[in-house]
Amino acid sequence: MTADARSTALSSYRSVNPATGRVLAEHPTATDVQVQEALAGADAAFRAWRTLPIEERAAVAARVGTLFTERVEELAAVITEEMGKPLAEARDEVAFCAEIFAYFAEQGPALAADQPITASGGGRAVVQKRPVGVLLGIMPWNYPYYQVARFAAPNLVLGNTILLKHAESCPRAALALQQLMDDAGVPAGAYANVFASHDQVADIIADPRVQGVSLTGSERAGAKVAEIAGRNLKKVVLELGGSDPYVVLDTDDVRESARTAFATRMGNTGQACNSNKRMIVMADLYDEFVAELTRQAEALTPGDPAEAAPGTFAPLSSRAAAEGLARQIRAAVDAGATLHAGGRLLEGPGAYLEPTVLTGITPDMAAHHEELFGPVAVVYRVADDAEALALANDTPYGLGGAVFSTDPDRARRLAEGLDAGMAAVNAAEAEGAEMPFGGVKRSGYGRELGPLGMDEFVNKRLLYVKDRTAGEG
């Protein structure tokens, strides 16, 4: 079999409505010739794109942000239908992308400015931030636009060029993004969507024209990509799983705190890396907190994400994802966990799993260490702050964490001890284009967004100019 025949024979990029199971679109995997054309185009585009003044690149990024705002309805409709995101949340995701591109368009030139160094031996020294070349982005399905925006925006402003490999289940979103970039004036090749296979991804990473790769996805995918990149001496940024603690030390209103925690957990139907997957609650609040979570979960019924009526929940991204999460829930219950609400996979072609409340999970259960990627609220009871912190850090992950208290100093003391890339006090998360995002431990490494988002794929080049002395020149 020829190389092109091998590529064509691999699985296609397939869009399926998770609410109905209906196939919306299907696109063949790229041929090896198409991949090579994309690589050549990105490399050629880099030679020209990098030479433009950064202010000109920033102006293009600003136009990208403007188009996100202008196309909010059509873009939101695509991901609502393609991966089941409730329509209001889909609109919010598009709006956040506009914010991200606007931020880097406005702040990028200053963030990439030369940094003077005092040279002890005289002369002038600066650290210059220069682009490195073609980058590969491997992006997931749960935030089809936002994940791309936070990777692409700073790197396009810096002068790098982007090859984007989207999730196989989101080809319509991938094509919508490509069209938006083209219409905004991003030069041909500077941003190129590639429907690559896994084998082709390995080839792209190994290609000498590619200088780095950013992946948001599973631990398994991250380990494979990091291994390939390591063999080829390529820089990697990884944003992987999370099992973020959400610690409630005290509150003036237990029921309201529980409602806030539940609403946070249900964001994107629980399919967010930094969702509050482990709720850690003081013993005097625990019973009422769990009771309110249970009421919230039981009150929801399945609904159409395009309508997002109050009191309804959306499907997961796919039937396979829903089935996998249902198995994790059953395994936890079989091992001794208590199921307070939900846990049932609904019949039919859709991907609906009832919102779930679990307690009684212990360290000997798989669920204590796994990521439950969906609408599952896991609650732990603790006796004091020390136990809360120990439990919060008892995870292989280290993405984010949140601590709540009527005493901000008490909450901050605990938050300071979290082994995580992001810690928030009296907020579920610190979200914004200016806020760096990333984790430690098995949640990955590197940062996106904010000032740190422009420091990952950049040549921090030292330029030293020696002072002239008598007799020289």
PDB file of N, CA, C and O in Angstrom, residues 27-79:
ATOM      1  N   HIS A  27     -15.264  13.992   6.732  1.00  0.00           N
ATOM      2  CA  HIS A  27     -14.178  14.459   5.883  1.00  0.00           C
ATOM      3  C   HIS A  27     -13.049  13.434   5.909  1.00  0.00           C
ATOM      4  O   HIS A  27     -12.691  12.936   6.982  1.00  0.00           O
ATOM      5  N   PRO A  28     -12.480  13.137   4.770  1.00  0.00           N
ATOM      6  CA  PRO A  28     -11.394  12.143   4.753  1.00  0.00           C
ATOM      7  C   PRO A  28     -10.148  12.682   5.430  1.00  0.00           C
ATOM      8  O   PRO A  28      -9.889  13.893   5.452  1.00  0.00           O
ATOM      9  N   THR A  29      -9.399  11.777   5.995  1.00  0.00           N
ATOM     10  CA  THR A  29      -8.102  12.144   6.546  1.00  0.00           C
ATOM     11  C   THR A  29      -7.204  12.646   5.419  1.00  0.00           C
ATOM     12  O   THR A  29      -7.290  12.190   4.283  1.00  0.00           O
ATOM     13  N   ALA A  30      -6.359  13.602   5.737  1.00  0.00           N
ATOM     14  CA  ALA A  30      -5.459  14.161   4.727  1.00  0.00           C
ATOM     15  C   ALA A  30      -4.538  13.088   4.151  1.00  0.00           C
ATOM     16  O   ALA A  30      -4.146  12.146   4.850  1.00  0.00           O
ATOM     17  N   THR A  31      -4.208  13.226   2.907  1.00  0.00           N
ATOM     18  CA  THR A  31      -3.194  12.363   2.319  1.00  0.00           C
ATOM     19  C   THR A  31      -1.819  12.847   2.765  1.00  0.00           C
ATOM     20  O   THR A  31      -1.648  13.986   3.220  1.00  0.00           O
ATOM     21  N   ASP A  32      -0.831  12.005   2.614  1.00  0.00           N
ATOM     22  CA  ASP A  32       0.531  12.413   2.965  1.00  0.00           C
ATOM     23  C   ASP A  32       1.005  13.578   2.091  1.00  0.00           C
ATOM     24  O   ASP A  32       1.763  14.439   2.547  1.00  0.00           O
ATOM     25  N   VAL A  33       0.554  13.604   0.846  1.00  0.00           N
ATOM     26  CA  VAL A  33       0.908  14.725  -0.032  1.00  0.00           C
ATOM     27  C   VAL A  33       0.322  16.019   0.512  1.00  0.00           C
ATOM     28  O   VAL A  33       0.994  17.068   0.546  1.00  0.00           O
ATOM     29  N   GLN A  34      -0.920  15.992   0.970  1.00  0.00           N
ATOM     30  CA  GLN A  34      -1.545  17.194   1.535  1.00  0.00           C
ATOM     31  C   GLN A  34      -0.828  17.656   2.798  1.00  0.00           C
ATOM     32  O   GLN A  34      -0.673  18.855   3.031  1.00  0.00           O
ATOM     33  N   VAL A  35      -0.402  16.715   3.622  1.00  0.00           N
ATOM     34  CA  VAL A  35       0.350  17.082   4.828  1.00  0.00           C
ATOM     35  C   VAL A  35       1.653  17.768   4.454  1.00  0.00           C
ATOM     36  O   VAL A  35       2.029  18.795   5.037  1.00  0.00           O
ATOM     37  N   GLN A  36       2.353  17.227   3.469  1.00  0.00           N
ATOM     38  CA  GLN A  36       3.611  17.839   3.045  1.00  0.00           C
ATOM     39  C   GLN A  36       3.379  19.227   2.452  1.00  0.00           C
ATOM     40  O   GLN A  36       4.188  20.145   2.653  1.00  0.00           O
ATOM     41  N   GLU A  37       2.280  19.389   1.733  1.00  0.00           N
ATOM     42  CA  GLU A  37       1.948  20.711   1.193  1.00  0.00           C
ATOM     43  C   GLU A  37       1.680  21.710   2.313  1.00  0.00           C
ATOM     44  O   GLU A  37       2.098  22.881   2.248  1.00  0.00           O
ATOM     45  N   ALA A  38       0.991  21.251   3.352  1.00  0.00           N
ATOM     46  CA  ALA A  38       0.710  22.126   4.489  1.00  0.00           C
ATOM     47  C   ALA A  38       1.993  22.521   5.210  1.00  0.00           C
ATOM     48  O   ALA A  38       2.178  23.679   5.617  1.00  0.00           O
ATOM     49  N   LEU A  39       2.907  21.562   5.388  1.00  0.00           N
ATOM     50  CA  LEU A  39       4.190  21.859   6.015  1.00  0.00           C
ATOM     51  C   LEU A  39       4.988  22.867   5.197  1.00  0.00           C
ATOM     52  O   LEU A  39       5.543  23.836   5.740  1.00  0.00           O
ATOM     53  N   ALA A  40       5.034  22.651   3.908  1.00  0.00           N
ATOM     54  CA  ALA A  40       5.772  23.571   3.042  1.00  0.00           C
ATOM     55  C   ALA A  40       5.149  24.958   3.064  1.00  0.00           C
ATOM     56  O   ALA A  40       5.855  25.977   3.105  1.00  0.00           O
ATOM     57  N   GLY A  41       3.812  24.999   3.065  1.00  0.00           N
ATOM     58  CA  GLY A  41       3.131  26.287   3.099  1.00  0.00           C
ATOM     59  C   GLY A  41       3.373  27.041   4.396  1.00  0.00           C
ATOM     60  O   GLY A  41       3.578  28.260   4.400  1.00  0.00           O
ATOM     61  N   ALA A  42       3.346  26.320   5.522  1.00  0.00           N
ATOM     62  CA  ALA A  42       3.579  26.959   6.817  1.00  0.00           C
ATOM     63  C   ALA A  42       5.010  27.471   6.924  1.00  0.00           C
ATOM     64  O   ALA A  42       5.257  28.557   7.477  1.00  0.00           O
ATOM     65  N   ASP A  43       5.949  26.695   6.410  1.00  0.00           N
ATOM     66  CA  ASP A  43       7.349  27.106   6.454  1.00  0.00           C
ATOM     67  C   ASP A  43       7.588  28.331   5.578  1.00  0.00           C
ATOM     68  O   ASP A  43       8.274  29.283   5.982  1.00  0.00           O
ATOM     69  N   ALA A  44       7.015  28.338   4.379  1.00  0.00           N
ATOM     70  CA  ALA A  44       7.164  29.491   3.489  1.00  0.00           C
ATOM     71  C   ALA A  44       6.503  30.724   4.084  1.00  0.00           C
ATOM     72  O   ALA A  44       7.051  31.833   4.016  1.00  0.00           O
ATOM     73  N   ALA A  45       5.315  30.540   4.685  1.00  0.00           N
ATOM     74  CA  ALA A  45       4.618  31.671   5.292  1.00  0.00           C
ATOM     75  C   ALA A  45       5.431  32.263   6.435  1.00  0.00           C
ATOM     76  O   ALA A  45       5.451  33.484   6.638  1.00  0.00           O
ATOM     77  N   PHE A  46       6.110  31.410   7.198  1.00  0.00           N
ATOM     78  CA  PHE A  46       6.911  31.899   8.315  1.00  0.00           C
ATOM     79  C   PHE A  46       7.993  32.850   7.839  1.00  0.00           C
ATOM     80  O   PHE A  46       8.261  33.872   8.489  1.00  0.00           O
ATOM     81  N   ARG A  47       8.617  32.548   6.714  1.00  0.00           N
ATOM     82  CA  ARG A  47       9.710  33.393   6.230  1.00  0.00           C
ATOM     83  C   ARG A  47       9.240  34.826   5.999  1.00  0.00           C
ATOM     84  O   ARG A  47       9.990  35.782   6.240  1.00  0.00           O
ATOM     85  N   ALA A  48       7.995  34.980   5.549  1.00  0.00           N
ATOM     86  CA  ALA A  48       7.476  36.329   5.298  1.00  0.00           C
ATOM     87  C   ALA A  48       6.805  36.915   6.538  1.00  0.00           C
ATOM     88  O   ALA A  48       6.985  38.094   6.857  1.00  0.00           O
ATOM     89  N   TRP A  49       6.028  36.093   7.233  1.00  0.00           N
ATOM     90  CA  TRP A  49       5.246  36.568   8.392  1.00  0.00           C
ATOM     91  C   TRP A  49       6.176  37.128   9.474  1.00  0.00           C
ATOM     92  O   TRP A  49       5.876  38.153  10.091  1.00  0.00           O
ATOM     93  N   ARG A  50       7.276  36.477   9.723  1.00  0.00           N
ATOM     94  CA  ARG A  50       8.187  36.905  10.790  1.00  0.00           C
ATOM     95  C   ARG A  50       8.813  38.259  10.513  1.00  0.00           C
ATOM     96  O   ARG A  50       9.262  38.954  11.441  1.00  0.00           O
ATOM     97  N   THR A  51       8.900  38.656   9.236  1.00  0.00           N
ATOM     98  CA  THR A  51       9.565  39.912   8.885  1.00  0.00           C
ATOM     99  C   THR A  51       8.664  41.124   9.046  1.00  0.00           C
ATOM    100  O   THR A  51       9.157  42.254   9.048  1.00  0.00           O
ATOM    101  N   LEU A  52       7.356  40.904   9.172  1.00  0.00           N
ATOM    102  CA  LEU A  52       6.446  42.032   9.351  1.00  0.00           C
ATOM    103  C   LEU A  52       6.650  42.663  10.726  1.00  0.00           C
ATOM    104  O   LEU A  52       6.951  41.960  11.700  1.00  0.00           O
ATOM    105  N   PRO A  53       6.497  43.945  10.864  1.00  0.00           N
ATOM    106  CA  PRO A  53       6.513  44.546  12.204  1.00  0.00           C
ATOM    107  C   PRO A  53       5.424  43.901  13.075  1.00  0.00           C
ATOM    108  O   PRO A  53       4.343  43.567  12.582  1.00  0.00           O
ATOM    109  N   ILE A  54       5.733  43.713  14.330  1.00  0.00           N
ATOM    110  CA  ILE A  54       4.783  43.029  15.199  1.00  0.00           C
ATOM    111  C   ILE A  54       3.452  43.769  15.265  1.00  0.00           C
ATOM    112  O   ILE A  54       2.393  43.163  15.432  1.00  0.00           O
ATOM    113  N   GLU A  55       3.482  45.073  15.078  1.00  0.00           N
ATOM    114  CA  GLU A  55       2.235  45.842  15.091  1.00  0.00           C
ATOM    115  C   GLU A  55       1.317  45.436  13.943  1.00  0.00           C
ATOM    116  O   GLU A  55       0.090  45.435  14.087  1.00  0.00           O
ATOM    117  N   GLU A  56       1.898  45.055  12.801  1.00  0.00           N
ATOM    118  CA  GLU A  56       1.089  44.606  11.669  1.00  0.00           C
ATOM    119  C   GLU A  56       0.484  43.227  11.949  1.00  0.00           C
ATOM    120  O   GLU A  56      -0.678  42.969  11.618  1.00  0.00           O
ATOM    121  N   ARG A  57       1.268  42.356  12.554  1.00  0.00           N
ATOM    122  CA  ARG A  57       0.716  41.053  12.922  1.00  0.00           C
ATOM    123  C   ARG A  57      -0.384  41.216  13.981  1.00  0.00           C
ATOM    124  O   ARG A  57      -1.397  40.515  13.948  1.00  0.00           O
ATOM    125  N   ALA A  58      -0.176  42.131  14.908  1.00  0.00           N
ATOM    126  CA  ALA A  58      -1.184  42.385  15.930  1.00  0.00           C
ATOM    127  C   ALA A  58      -2.472  42.918  15.316  1.00  0.00           C
ATOM    128  O   ALA A  58      -3.576  42.585  15.783  1.00  0.00           O
ATOM    129  N   ALA A  59      -2.358  43.713  14.275  1.00  0.00           N
ATOM    130  CA  ALA A  59      -3.555  44.234  13.619  1.00  0.00           C
ATOM    131  C   ALA A  59      -4.359  43.109  12.978  1.00  0.00           C
ATOM    132  O   ALA A  59      -5.604  43.133  12.987  1.00  0.00           O
ATOM    133  N   VAL A  60      -3.679  42.113  12.432  1.00  0.00           N
ATOM    134  CA  VAL A  60      -4.382  40.951  11.880  1.00  0.00           C
ATOM    135  C   VAL A  60      -5.081  40.184  12.997  1.00  0.00           C
ATOM    136  O   VAL A  60      -6.240  39.762  12.864  1.00  0.00           O
ATOM    137  N   ALA A  61      -4.386  40.014  14.123  1.00  0.00           N
ATOM    138  CA  ALA A  61      -5.010  39.337  15.272  1.00  0.00           C
ATOM    139  C   ALA A  61      -6.238  40.097  15.746  1.00  0.00           C
ATOM    140  O   ALA A  61      -7.248  39.490  16.147  1.00  0.00           O
ATOM    141  N   ALA A  62      -6.189  41.415  15.719  1.00  0.00           N
ATOM    142  CA  ALA A  62      -7.351  42.214  16.115  1.00  0.00           C
ATOM    143  C   ALA A  62      -8.534  41.942  15.193  1.00  0.00           C
ATOM    144  O   ALA A  62      -9.687  41.867  15.647  1.00  0.00           O
ATOM    145  N   ARG A  63      -8.261  41.783  13.894  1.00  0.00           N
ATOM    146  CA  ARG A  63      -9.349  41.489  12.955  1.00  0.00           C
ATOM    147  C   ARG A  63      -9.924  40.099  13.218  1.00  0.00           C
ATOM    148  O   ARG A  63     -11.133  39.876  13.057  1.00  0.00           O
ATOM    149  N   VAL A  64      -9.073  39.150  13.603  1.00  0.00           N
ATOM    150  CA  VAL A  64      -9.579  37.828  13.976  1.00  0.00           C
ATOM    151  C   VAL A  64     -10.555  37.964  15.131  1.00  0.00           C
ATOM    152  O   VAL A  64     -11.657  37.387  15.123  1.00  0.00           O
ATOM    153  N   GLY A  65     -10.179  38.733  16.161  1.00  0.00           N
ATOM    154  CA  GLY A  65     -11.070  38.939  17.299  1.00  0.00           C
ATOM    155  C   GLY A  65     -12.379  39.584  16.900  1.00  0.00           C
ATOM    156  O   GLY A  65     -13.459  39.194  17.395  1.00  0.00           O
ATOM    157  N   THR A  66     -12.316  40.541  16.004  1.00  0.00           N
ATOM    158  CA  THR A  66     -13.533  41.211  15.541  1.00  0.00           C
ATOM    159  C   THR A  66     -14.469  40.227  14.841  1.00  0.00           C
ATOM    160  O   THR A  66     -15.685  40.258  15.040  1.00  0.00           O
ATOM    161  N   LEU A  67     -13.906  39.338  14.032  1.00  0.00           N
ATOM    162  CA  LEU A  67     -14.737  38.360  13.326  1.00  0.00           C
ATOM    163  C   LEU A  67     -15.376  37.363  14.293  1.00  0.00           C
ATOM    164  O   LEU A  67     -16.501  36.910  14.071  1.00  0.00           O
ATOM    165  N   PHE A  68     -14.681  36.999  15.364  1.00  0.00           N
ATOM    166  CA  PHE A  68     -15.315  36.152  16.376  1.00  0.00           C
ATOM    167  C   PHE A  68     -16.569  36.838  16.918  1.00  0.00           C
ATOM    168  O   PHE A  68     -17.609  36.199  17.099  1.00  0.00           O
ATOM    169  N   THR A  69     -16.471  38.118  17.162  1.00  0.00           N
ATOM    170  CA  THR A  69     -17.627  38.861  17.674  1.00  0.00           C
ATOM    171  C   THR A  69     -18.744  38.926  16.643  1.00  0.00           C
ATOM    172  O   THR A  69     -19.915  38.704  16.963  1.00  0.00           O
ATOM    173  N   GLU A  70     -18.391  39.208  15.404  1.00  0.00           N
ATOM    174  CA  GLU A  70     -19.404  39.346  14.357  1.00  0.00           C
ATOM    175  C   GLU A  70     -20.089  38.021  14.027  1.00  0.00           C
ATOM    176  O   GLU A  70     -21.262  38.000  13.646  1.00  0.00           O
ATOM    177  N   ARG A  71     -19.386  36.913  14.193  1.00  0.00           N
ATOM    178  CA  ARG A  71     -19.920  35.601  13.796  1.00  0.00           C
ATOM    179  C   ARG A  71     -20.344  34.743  14.985  1.00  0.00           C
ATOM    180  O   ARG A  71     -20.433  33.519  14.876  1.00  0.00           O
ATOM    181  N   VAL A  72     -20.604  35.381  16.105  1.00  0.00           N
ATOM    182  CA  VAL A  72     -20.875  34.622  17.323  1.00  0.00           C
ATOM    183  C   VAL A  72     -22.012  33.627  17.149  1.00  0.00           C
ATOM    184  O   VAL A  72     -21.916  32.473  17.607  1.00  0.00           O
ATOM    185  N   GLU A  73     -23.077  34.001  16.481  1.00  0.00           N
ATOM    186  CA  GLU A  73     -24.234  33.106  16.375  1.00  0.00           C
ATOM    187  C   GLU A  73     -23.944  31.895  15.502  1.00  0.00           C
ATOM    188  O   GLU A  73     -24.256  30.753  15.867  1.00  0.00           O
ATOM    189  N   GLU A  74     -23.338  32.128  14.354  1.00  0.00           N
ATOM    190  CA  GLU A  74     -23.072  30.981  13.469  1.00  0.00           C
ATOM    191  C   GLU A  74     -22.000  30.066  14.043  1.00  0.00           C
ATOM    192  O   GLU A  74     -22.109  28.831  13.946  1.00  0.00           O
ATOM    193  N   LEU A  75     -20.983  30.638  14.672  1.00  0.00           N
ATOM    194  CA  LEU A  75     -19.952  29.808  15.278  1.00  0.00           C
ATOM    195  C   LEU A  75     -20.491  29.016  16.463  1.00  0.00           C
ATOM    196  O   LEU A  75     -20.183  27.829  16.631  1.00  0.00           O
ATOM    197  N   ALA A  76     -21.295  29.662  17.285  1.00  0.00           N
ATOM    198  CA  ALA A  76     -21.870  28.971  18.442  1.00  0.00           C
ATOM    199  C   ALA A  76     -22.761  27.821  17.998  1.00  0.00           C
ATOM    200  O   ALA A  76     -22.739  26.736  18.598  1.00  0.00           O
ATOM    201  N   ALA A  77     -23.552  28.034  16.963  1.00  0.00           N
ATOM    202  CA  ALA A  77     -24.457  26.988  16.488  1.00  0.00           C
ATOM    203  C   ALA A  77     -23.694  25.745  16.048  1.00  0.00           C
ATOM    204  O   ALA A  77     -24.148  24.613  16.248  1.00  0.00           O
ATOM    205  N   VAL A  78     -22.518  25.941  15.461  1.00  0.00           N
ATOM    206  CA  VAL A  78     -21.725  24.800  14.989  1.00  0.00           C
ATOM    207  C   VAL A  78     -21.342  23.900  16.149  1.00  0.00           C
ATOM    208  O   VAL A  78     -21.527  22.676  16.106  1.00  0.00           O
ATOM    209  N   ILE A  79     -20.777  24.458  17.217  1.00  0.00           N
ATOM    210  CA  ILE A  79     -20.290  23.594  18.295  1.00  0.00           C
ATOM    211  C   ILE A  79     -21.428  23.076  19.168  1.00  0.00           C
ATOM    212  O   ILE A  79     -21.298  22.012  19.781  1.00  0.00           O
TER     213      ILE A  79
END
